């Protein structure tokens, strides 16, 4: 008997145990019972299967542990599974870690991406009908804005950190495989995400955790850098729309039209948390501590997300005030998750990054 699942479209999602990847896996597994979703993840410090507890037993979901840097393994996996599409999120993603260990970012973000491109090209054997290779990138490839301006899909690449340089390089390889071999690729470049399941090395979950535990809030420089924040579930919705309706060979910018100066965002989080934790107004703000700036710290990112709105009808579904309140509630309600991810090597990372800064 032919199993119901044998004729399903099989989609490979890389990095599905990470922050954004877990939201994308959840959305696809629940929304598309007729797709088989294979989540390939190395489970680095940032990957956590607890992020996917609610979908792990679904019949159309499978987890494979593996490293995209291992080209032979990737080729074998593609040969075995004959994927119809790839949504590639696996990456080293934290700018501060790229400053202390740039090489790791070249392996995973550049070589890992090229391994996936090679495997897709080889397995699809130049018959690219109905196939798709979707590469998830970042707005950081565009560099830094001054007080004015906004990143469009035409903005020239100008990466500054080893992280953004590695992502820019991977974007160039993806486009080169389209232009040279005709591989059906799509790229999107998104702004800063926030929401549940984000590893507490990034600003928002780190500061929520520190506010809760009354620990110093290490603000880099003067806190004047600006980021454009998008709720992670809205990013996952955008990825769904682009995967299904985006034009092959195109790039789409994704953003929240939601710019915040770091220090204003941090003060807002302090105020909201004082209320939620029953603390006196102003209590958490006292934890703000200005520390040495990040090297090469980009001043401002802002995304023009007009193209995806006009062409594909996507726009953010949640206003920031609602999103940040829900996000804070999630971390307060999921203390166990936070405890688990901050046990082990986390304290070593934290001390190295913040002690004597
Ligand atoms: P994350 O660090 O939370 O997750 C990355 C995942 O990739 C982890 O599960 C990790 O185990 C896995 N991984 C790392 N190296 C691997 C390897 N060699 N082989 C297989 N798996 C590996 O990252 P994130 O914040 O969820 O970002 C996901 C993607 O989105 C990245 O490509 C990132 O550049 C991009 N992005 C992130 C943001 C953001 O705000 N976080 C914004 C725009 C774009
Ligand atoms: O713009 C998209 C990018 O957003 C993604 O591609 C990256 O993967 C993701 O990590 C994020 O990069 P940022 O460097 O903008 O995010 P991070 O949370 O590390 O920092 C946000 C801002 O807060 C930045 O200006 C640095 C500042 N910051 C960060 C930390 C961790 C602090 O002031 N103190 C901190 O301790």
CSV table of C-alpha atoms and ligand atoms in Angstrom, one decimal:
chain,number,residue,atom,x,y,z
A,1,UNK,CA,0.0,0.0,0.0
A,2,UNK,CA,1.3,3.5,-0.9
A,3,UNK,CA,1.4,5.6,2.2
A,4,UNK,CA,-0.4,8.9,2.1
A,5,UNK,CA,2.9,10.6,2.8
A,6,UNK,CA,4.8,9.2,-0.2
A,7,UNK,CA,3.3,11.6,-2.7
A,8,UNK,CA,3.6,14.7,-0.5
A,9,UNK,CA,5.8,17.6,-1.4
A,10,UNK,CA,8.8,17.5,0.8
A,11,UNK,CA,10.3,20.8,2.0
A,12,UNK,CA,13.6,21.1,3.8
A,13,UNK,CA,13.8,23.8,6.4
A,14,UNK,CA,17.3,24.3,7.7
A,15,UNK,CA,17.9,25.9,11.2
A,16,UNK,CA,14.3,24.9,12.2
A,17,UNK,CA,15.3,24.5,15.8
A,18,UNK,CA,16.4,28.1,16.2
A,19,UNK,CA,14.4,31.2,16.9
A,20,UNK,CA,12.9,32.1,13.5
A,21,UNK,CA,13.2,28.6,12.1
A,22,UNK,CA,11.0,27.1,14.8
A,23,UNK,CA,8.2,29.6,14.0
A,24,UNK,CA,8.5,28.8,10.3
A,25,UNK,CA,8.4,25.1,11.0
A,26,UNK,CA,5.4,25.5,13.3
A,27,UNK,CA,3.5,27.5,10.7
A,28,UNK,CA,4.3,25.2,7.8
A,29,UNK,CA,3.6,21.9,9.7
A,30,UNK,CA,0.2,23.2,10.9
A,31,UNK,CA,-0.9,25.1,7.8
A,32,UNK,CA,0.2,22.5,5.2
A,33,UNK,CA,-0.7,19.0,6.4
A,34,UNK,CA,0.0,17.9,2.8
A,35,UNK,CA,3.6,18.9,2.9
A,36,UNK,CA,6.3,16.8,4.6
A,37,UNK,CA,8.5,19.2,6.6
A,38,UNK,CA,12.1,18.1,7.2
A,39,UNK,CA,13.9,20.2,9.8
A,40,UNK,CA,17.6,19.9,9.5
A,41,UNK,CA,19.5,21.4,12.4
A,42,UNK,CA,22.9,20.9,14.0
A,43,UNK,CA,21.6,21.9,17.4
A,44,UNK,CA,24.3,24.4,18.2
A,45,UNK,CA,23.9,26.5,21.4
A,46,UNK,CA,21.1,28.4,19.6
A,47,UNK,CA,19.2,25.3,18.4
A,48,UNK,CA,16.7,23.8,20.8
A,49,UNK,CA,14.2,21.0,20.2
A,50,UNK,CA,12.1,22.3,23.1
A,51,UNK,CA,11.1,25.2,20.7
A,52,UNK,CA,9.1,22.6,18.7
A,53,UNK,CA,7.5,20.5,21.4
A,54,UNK,CA,4.0,21.3,20.1
A,55,UNK,CA,4.7,19.9,16.6
A,56,UNK,CA,7.2,17.2,17.2
A,57,UNK,CA,4.7,14.4,17.0
A,58,UNK,CA,2.8,15.6,13.9
A,59,UNK,CA,2.9,13.0,11.1
A,60,UNK,CA,4.1,15.5,8.5
A,61,UNK,CA,7.1,16.6,10.6
A,62,UNK,CA,10.6,15.1,10.8
A,63,UNK,CA,13.8,16.2,12.5
A,64,UNK,CA,17.2,15.4,11.2
A,65,UNK,CA,20.3,16.4,13.1
A,66,UNK,CA,23.1,17.4,10.9
A,67,UNK,CA,25.7,20.0,9.9
A,68,UNK,CA,25.3,22.0,6.6
A,69,UNK,CA,29.1,22.4,6.5
A,70,UNK,CA,29.4,18.7,5.8
A,71,UNK,CA,29.0,18.7,2.0
A,72,UNK,CA,28.9,14.9,1.7
A,73,UNK,CA,26.2,14.5,4.3
A,74,UNK,CA,24.1,17.2,2.6
A,75,UNK,CA,24.4,15.6,-0.8
A,76,UNK,CA,23.4,12.2,0.6
A,77,UNK,CA,20.4,13.8,2.4
A,78,UNK,CA,19.2,15.4,-0.8
A,79,UNK,CA,19.7,12.2,-2.7
A,80,UNK,CA,17.6,10.2,-0.1
A,81,UNK,CA,14.8,12.7,0.3
A,82,UNK,CA,14.5,14.4,-3.1
A,83,UNK,CA,13.3,17.7,-1.7
A,84,UNK,CA,10.9,19.8,-3.7
A,85,UNK,CA,11.9,23.0,-2.0
A,86,UNK,CA,14.4,24.4,0.5
A,87,UNK,CA,13.9,27.2,3.0
A,88,UNK,CA,17.3,28.0,4.3
A,89,UNK,CA,17.6,29.6,7.8
A,90,UNK,CA,20.5,27.8,9.4
A,91,UNK,CA,23.2,30.3,10.3
A,92,UNK,CA,25.4,31.7,13.0
A,93,UNK,CA,23.3,34.7,13.7
A,94,UNK,CA,24.8,36.8,16.6
A,95,UNK,CA,26.9,39.8,15.6
A,96,UNK,CA,28.8,39.9,18.9
A,97,UNK,CA,29.9,36.2,18.4
A,98,UNK,CA,31.0,37.1,14.9
A,99,UNK,CA,33.3,39.7,16.4
A,100,UNK,CA,35.0,37.2,18.7
A,101,UNK,CA,35.0,34.2,16.3
A,102,UNK,CA,34.5,35.3,12.6
A,103,UNK,CA,35.7,32.0,11.0
A,104,UNK,CA,32.8,30.0,12.4
A,105,UNK,CA,30.5,32.4,10.4
A,106,UNK,CA,32.3,31.7,7.2
A,107,UNK,CA,32.0,28.0,7.6
A,108,UNK,CA,28.3,27.9,8.4
A,109,UNK,CA,26.9,30.9,6.6
A,110,UNK,CA,29.0,30.8,3.4
A,111,UNK,CA,30.2,27.2,3.0
A,112,UNK,CA,27.1,25.7,4.5
A,113,UNK,CA,25.0,27.7,2.0
A,114,UNK,CA,27.1,26.7,-1.0
A,115,UNK,CA,26.8,23.1,0.1
A,116,UNK,CA,23.0,23.4,0.0
A,117,UNK,CA,23.1,25.2,-3.4
A,118,UNK,CA,25.4,22.4,-4.8
A,119,UNK,CA,23.1,19.7,-3.5
A,120,UNK,CA,20.0,21.3,-4.9
A,121,UNK,CA,21.6,21.9,-8.3
A,122,UNK,CA,22.9,18.3,-8.4
A,123,UNK,CA,19.7,16.6,-7.3
A,124,UNK,CA,17.3,18.7,-9.4
A,125,UNK,CA,19.6,18.0,-12.4
A,126,UNK,CA,18.7,21.2,-14.2
A,127,UNK,CA,15.0,20.3,-14.2
A,128,UNK,CA,13.9,23.1,-12.0
A,129,UNK,CA,10.2,23.1,-12.7
A,130,UNK,CA,8.2,23.4,-9.4
A,131,UNK,CA,11.4,23.6,-7.4
A,132,UNK,CA,12.5,26.5,-5.1
A,133,UNK,CA,15.5,27.4,-3.1
A,134,UNK,CA,14.6,30.2,-0.7
A,135,UNK,CA,17.4,31.8,1.2
A,136,UNK,CA,16.6,33.8,4.4
A,137,UNK,CA,18.9,36.8,4.8
A,138,UNK,CA,19.1,40.0,6.8
A,139,UNK,CA,18.9,43.8,6.4
A,140,UNK,CA,22.4,44.0,7.9
A,141,UNK,CA,23.9,43.3,4.4
A,142,UNK,CA,22.9,46.8,3.4
A,143,UNK,CA,25.2,48.4,6.0
A,144,UNK,CA,24.3,51.4,8.2
A,145,UNK,CA,22.0,54.3,7.6
A,146,UNK,CA,22.4,57.8,8.9
A,147,UNK,CA,19.5,59.8,10.4
A,148,UNK,CA,17.8,59.7,7.0
A,149,UNK,CA,17.1,57.0,4.4
A,150,UNK,CA,15.7,53.5,4.1
A,151,UNK,CA,16.9,50.2,2.7
A,152,UNK,CA,15.2,49.1,-0.5
A,153,UNK,CA,15.8,46.0,-2.6
A,154,UNK,CA,18.1,48.1,-4.8
A,155,UNK,CA,20.3,49.4,-1.9
A,156,UNK,CA,24.0,48.5,-2.5
A,157,UNK,CA,25.5,45.9,-0.2
A,158,UNK,CA,27.8,47.4,2.4
A,159,UNK,CA,28.2,44.9,5.3
A,160,UNK,CA,30.4,45.9,8.3
A,161,UNK,CA,30.4,43.0,10.8
A,162,UNK,CA,31.8,39.6,10.1
A,163,UNK,CA,28.2,38.3,10.5
A,164,UNK,CA,26.8,40.6,7.9
A,165,UNK,CA,29.8,40.1,5.6
A,166,UNK,CA,29.1,36.3,5.7
A,167,UNK,CA,25.4,36.8,5.1
A,168,UNK,CA,26.2,39.1,2.2
A,169,UNK,CA,28.6,36.6,0.7
A,170,UNK,CA,25.9,33.8,1.0
A,171,UNK,CA,23.4,36.1,-0.8
A,172,UNK,CA,25.9,36.6,-3.6
A,173,UNK,CA,26.4,32.9,-4.0
A,174,UNK,CA,22.6,32.3,-4.1
A,175,UNK,CA,22.2,34.9,-6.9
A,176,UNK,CA,25.3,33.5,-8.7
A,177,UNK,CA,23.7,30.1,-8.8
A,178,UNK,CA,20.5,31.6,-10.3
A,179,UNK,CA,22.4,33.7,-12.9
A,180,UNK,CA,24.9,31.0,-13.8
A,181,UNK,CA,22.9,27.7,-13.5
A,182,UNK,CA,19.3,28.9,-13.5
A,183,UNK,CA,18.7,27.6,-10.0
A,184,UNK,CA,15.2,28.9,-9.0
A,185,UNK,CA,16.1,31.0,-6.0
A,186,UNK,CA,14.4,33.7,-3.9
A,187,UNK,CA,16.0,35.8,-1.2
A,188,UNK,CA,14.4,37.9,1.5
A,189,UNK,CA,16.2,40.4,3.8
A,190,UNK,CA,14.4,41.0,7.1
A,191,UNK,CA,14.9,43.5,9.9
A,192,UNK,CA,15.3,42.7,13.6
A,193,UNK,CA,12.9,40.0,14.9
A,194,UNK,CA,11.5,39.7,18.4
A,195,UNK,CA,9.2,37.2,20.0
A,196,UNK,CA,9.1,33.8,21.8
A,197,UNK,CA,12.0,31.3,21.7
A,198,UNK,CA,14.8,33.8,21.0
A,199,UNK,CA,18.1,32.9,22.6
A,200,UNK,CA,18.9,35.4,25.4
A,201,UNK,CA,22.1,36.7,23.8
A,202,UNK,CA,20.0,39.1,21.7
A,203,UNK,CA,18.9,42.4,23.1
A,204,UNK,CA,15.2,41.8,23.9
A,205,UNK,CA,15.2,38.3,25.6
A,206,UNK,CA,18.5,39.2,27.3
A,207,UNK,CA,17.1,42.4,28.8
A,208,UNK,CA,13.8,40.7,29.8
A,209,UNK,CA,15.7,38.1,31.6
A,210,UNK,CA,18.0,40.6,33.3
A,211,UNK,CA,15.1,42.9,34.3
A,212,UNK,CA,13.3,39.9,35.8
A,213,UNK,CA,16.4,39.0,37.8
A,214,UNK,CA,17.4,42.6,38.7
A,215,UNK,CA,20.7,42.3,36.8
A,216,UNK,CA,22.4,45.2,35.0
A,217,UNK,CA,21.2,46.1,31.5
A,218,UNK,CA,24.3,46.5,29.4
A,219,UNK,CA,23.5,49.3,26.9
A,220,UNK,CA,26.2,49.5,24.2
A,221,UNK,CA,27.6,53.0,23.7
A,222,UNK,CA,25.0,55.7,24.3
A,223,UNK,CA,22.0,53.5,23.3
A,224,UNK,CA,21.4,55.7,20.3
A,225,UNK,CA,21.5,53.0,17.6
A,226,UNK,CA,18.2,52.4,15.8
A,227,UNK,CA,16.7,49.0,14.8
A,228,UNK,CA,13.4,48.2,13.0
A,229,UNK,CA,11.6,45.6,15.0
A,230,UNK,CA,9.2,42.9,13.6
A,231,UNK,CA,7.2,40.3,15.4
A,232,UNK,CA,8.7,36.9,14.5
A,233,UNK,CA,5.3,35.4,13.7
A,234,UNK,CA,4.9,38.1,11.1
A,235,UNK,CA,8.3,37.2,9.6
A,236,UNK,CA,7.2,33.6,9.4
A,237,UNK,CA,3.9,34.7,7.6
A,238,UNK,CA,6.0,36.7,5.2
A,239,UNK,CA,8.2,33.6,4.5
A,240,UNK,CA,5.1,31.6,3.8
A,241,UNK,CA,3.8,34.2,1.3
A,242,UNK,CA,7.2,34.6,-0.4
A,243,UNK,CA,7.8,30.9,-0.7
A,244,UNK,CA,4.4,30.4,-2.4
A,245,UNK,CA,3.9,33.6,-4.3
A,246,UNK,CA,7.3,35.2,-4.7
A,247,UNK,CA,8.8,35.7,-8.1
A,248,UNK,CA,11.8,33.4,-8.8
A,249,UNK,CA,15.1,35.3,-8.9
A,250,UNK,CA,13.6,38.2,-6.9
A,251,UNK,CA,14.5,39.7,-3.6
A,252,UNK,CA,12.0,40.9,-1.0
A,253,UNK,CA,12.6,43.2,1.9
A,254,UNK,CA,10.6,42.5,5.1
A,255,UNK,CA,10.3,44.9,7.9
A,256,UNK,CA,7.9,46.3,10.5
A,257,UNK,CA,8.0,50.1,9.7
A,258,UNK,CA,8.8,50.2,13.4
A,259,UNK,CA,12.0,52.0,14.2
A,260,UNK,CA,13.2,52.3,17.8
A,261,UNK,CA,16.3,53.9,19.3
A,262,UNK,CA,17.7,51.2,21.6
A,263,UNK,CA,17.5,53.3,24.8
A,264,UNK,CA,13.8,54.2,24.1
A,265,UNK,CA,13.0,50.6,23.5
A,266,UNK,CA,14.8,49.6,26.7
A,267,UNK,CA,13.0,52.2,28.8
A,268,UNK,CA,9.7,51.0,27.4
A,269,UNK,CA,10.5,47.4,28.3
A,270,UNK,CA,11.5,48.6,31.8
A,271,UNK,CA,8.1,50.4,32.2
A,272,UNK,CA,6.0,47.5,30.9
A,273,UNK,CA,7.9,45.0,33.1
A,274,UNK,CA,7.6,47.2,36.3
A,275,UNK,CA,3.9,47.1,35.8
A,276,UNK,CA,3.7,43.3,35.1
A,277,UNK,CA,6.0,42.5,38.0
A,278,UNK,CA,4.2,44.8,40.4
A,279,UNK,CA,7.4,46.9,40.9
A,280,UNK,CA,7.5,50.6,41.5
A,281,UNK,CA,7.6,52.8,38.4
A,282,UNK,CA,11.2,53.6,37.5
A,283,UNK,CA,12.7,50.6,39.5
A,284,UNK,CA,14.0,48.6,36.5
A,285,UNK,CA,15.4,51.7,34.7
A,286,UNK,CA,17.9,51.9,37.5
A,287,UNK,CA,19.5,48.7,36.1
A,288,UNK,CA,20.5,50.5,32.9
A,289,UNK,CA,24.3,50.5,32.6
A,290,UNK,CA,26.2,52.0,29.7
A,291,UNK,CA,29.0,49.8,28.6
A,292,UNK,CA,31.7,49.9,25.9
A,293,UNK,CA,30.2,50.1,22.4
A,294,UNK,CA,30.1,47.1,20.0
A,295,UNK,CA,33.0,47.3,17.5
A,296,UNK,CA,31.8,48.6,14.1
A,297,UNK,CA,28.3,49.1,15.6
A,298,UNK,CA,25.9,50.0,12.7
A,299,UNK,CA,24.0,53.2,13.7
A,300,UNK,CA,20.6,52.6,12.0
A,301,UNK,CA,18.6,50.0,10.0
A,302,UNK,CA,15.3,50.7,8.4
A,303,UNK,CA,13.5,48.6,5.9
A,304,UNK,CA,11.2,49.7,3.1
A,305,UNK,CA,8.8,46.8,2.9
A,306,UNK,CA,6.6,48.4,0.1
A,307,UNK,CA,7.4,45.8,-2.5
A,308,UNK,CA,6.2,42.8,-0.5
A,309,UNK,CA,3.1,44.7,0.5
A,310,UNK,CA,2.2,45.9,-3.1
A,311,UNK,CA,3.2,42.7,-4.9
A,312,UNK,CA,2.3,39.9,-2.4
A,313,UNK,CA,-0.2,41.7,0.0
A,314,UNK,CA,1.8,41.0,3.1
A,315,UNK,CA,2.0,43.5,6.0
A,316,UNK,CA,2.7,43.1,9.7
A,317,UNK,CA,-0.3,41.9,11.7
A,318,UNK,CA,0.7,43.2,15.1
A,319,UNK,CA,1.5,46.6,16.5
A,320,UNK,CA,4.7,46.8,18.5
A,321,UNK,CA,3.1,47.7,21.8
A,322,UNK,CA,0.9,44.5,21.6
A,323,UNK,CA,3.8,42.4,20.3
A,324,UNK,CA,6.3,43.4,23.0
A,325,UNK,CA,3.7,42.9,25.8
A,326,UNK,CA,2.9,39.4,24.5
A,327,UNK,CA,6.6,38.7,24.2
A,328,UNK,CA,7.4,39.7,27.7
A,329,UNK,CA,4.4,37.6,29.0
A,330,UNK,CA,5.8,34.6,27.1
A,331,UNK,CA,9.2,34.9,28.7
A,332,UNK,CA,7.7,35.5,32.2
A,333,UNK,CA,5.4,32.4,31.7
A,334,UNK,CA,8.2,30.2,30.4
A,335,UNK,CA,10.8,30.5,33.1
A,336,UNK,CA,11.7,26.8,32.7
A,337,UNK,CA,12.6,27.4,29.0
A,338,UNK,CA,14.9,30.3,30.0
A,339,UNK,CA,16.5,28.3,32.8
A,340,UNK,CA,17.3,25.4,30.4
A,341,UNK,CA,18.9,27.6,27.7
A,342,UNK,CA,20.9,29.6,30.3
A,343,UNK,CA,22.3,26.6,32.0
A,344,UNK,CA,25.5,25.0,30.5
A,345,UNK,CA,27.8,27.3,28.5
A,346,UNK,CA,25.6,30.4,28.7
A,347,UNK,CA,27.3,31.7,31.8
A,348,UNK,CA,30.8,31.4,30.3
A,349,UNK,CA,29.6,33.3,27.2
A,350,UNK,CA,27.9,36.0,29.4
A,351,UNK,CA,31.0,36.5,31.5
A,352,UNK,CA,33.3,36.8,28.5
A,353,UNK,CA,30.9,39.2,26.7
A,354,UNK,CA,30.0,41.5,29.6
A,355,UNK,CA,32.5,41.2,32.5
A,356,UNK,CA,35.0,44.1,32.4
A,357,UNK,CA,33.3,45.7,29.5
B,1,LIG,P1,19.3,31.3,15.6
B,1,LIG,O1,20.7,31.6,15.9
B,1,LIG,O2,18.2,31.5,16.6
B,1,LIG,O3,19.1,29.9,14.9
B,1,LIG,C1,20.0,29.4,14.0
B,1,LIG,C2,19.7,27.9,13.9
B,1,LIG,O4,20.6,27.3,12.9
B,1,LIG,C3,20.0,27.1,15.2
B,1,LIG,O5,18.9,26.2,15.4
B,1,LIG,C4,21.3,26.4,15.0
B,1,LIG,O6,21.4,25.1,15.7
B,1,LIG,C5,21.2,26.1,13.5
B,1,LIG,N1,22.6,26.0,12.9
B,1,LIG,C6,23.7,26.8,13.1
B,1,LIG,N2,24.7,26.3,12.4
B,1,LIG,C7,24.3,25.2,11.8
B,1,LIG,C8,24.9,24.3,10.9
B,1,LIG,N3,26.2,24.4,10.6
B,1,LIG,N4,24.2,23.3,10.4
B,1,LIG,C9,22.9,23.1,10.7
B,1,LIG,N5,22.2,24.0,11.5
B,1,LIG,C10,22.9,25.0,12.0
B,1,LIG,O7,19.0,32.3,14.3
B,1,LIG,P2,17.7,33.2,14.0
B,1,LIG,O8,17.7,34.4,14.7
B,1,LIG,O9,16.5,32.3,14.1
B,1,LIG,O10,18.0,33.5,12.4
B,1,LIG,C11,17.6,32.5,11.4
B,1,LIG,C12,18.0,33.1,10.1
B,1,LIG,O11,17.3,34.3,9.9
B,1,LIG,C13,19.5,33.4,9.9
B,1,LIG,O12,19.9,33.0,8.6
B,1,LIG,C14,19.6,34.9,10.2
B,1,LIG,O13,20.7,35.4,9.5
B,1,LIG,C15,18.3,35.4,9.6
B,1,LIG,N6,17.8,36.6,10.2
B,1,LIG,C16,17.6,36.7,11.5
B,1,LIG,C17,17.1,37.9,12.0
B,1,LIG,C18,16.8,38.1,13.5
B,1,LIG,O14,16.4,39.2,13.9
B,1,LIG,N7,17.1,37.1,14.4
B,1,LIG,C19,16.6,38.9,11.2
B,1,LIG,C20,16.8,38.7,9.8
B,1,LIG,C21,17.4,37.6,9.3
B,2,LIG,O1,18.8,43.4,11.5
B,2,LIG,C1,18.6,42.0,11.5
B,2,LIG,C2,19.6,41.3,12.5
B,2,LIG,O2,19.2,41.6,13.8
B,2,LIG,C3,19.8,39.8,12.3
B,2,LIG,O3,20.3,39.6,11.0
B,2,LIG,C4,20.7,39.3,13.4
B,2,LIG,O4,20.8,37.9,13.3
B,2,LIG,C5,20.1,39.6,14.7
B,2,LIG,O5,21.0,39.2,15.8
B,2,LIG,C6,19.9,41.2,14.9
B,2,LIG,O6,21.2,41.8,14.9
B,2,LIG,P1,21.5,43.1,15.9
B,2,LIG,O7,22.9,43.2,16.1
B,2,LIG,O8,20.7,44.3,15.5
B,2,LIG,O9,20.7,42.5,17.2
B,2,LIG,P2,21.1,42.5,18.8
B,2,LIG,O10,19.9,42.0,19.5
B,2,LIG,O11,22.4,41.8,19.0
B,2,LIG,O12,21.3,44.0,19.1
B,2,LIG,C7,20.2,44.9,18.9
B,2,LIG,C8,20.8,46.3,19.3
B,2,LIG,O13,21.0,46.3,20.7
B,2,LIG,C9,22.1,46.6,18.7
B,2,LIG,O14,22.1,48.0,18.4
B,2,LIG,C10,23.1,46.3,19.8
B,2,LIG,C11,22.4,46.6,21.0
B,2,LIG,N1,22.7,45.8,22.2
B,2,LIG,C12,22.7,44.4,22.1
B,2,LIG,C13,23.0,43.6,23.1
B,2,LIG,C14,23.1,42.1,23.0
B,2,LIG,C15,23.0,46.4,23.4
B,2,LIG,O15,23.0,47.6,23.6
B,2,LIG,N2,23.4,45.6,24.5
B,2,LIG,C16,23.4,44.2,24.4
B,2,LIG,O16,23.7,43.5,25.4
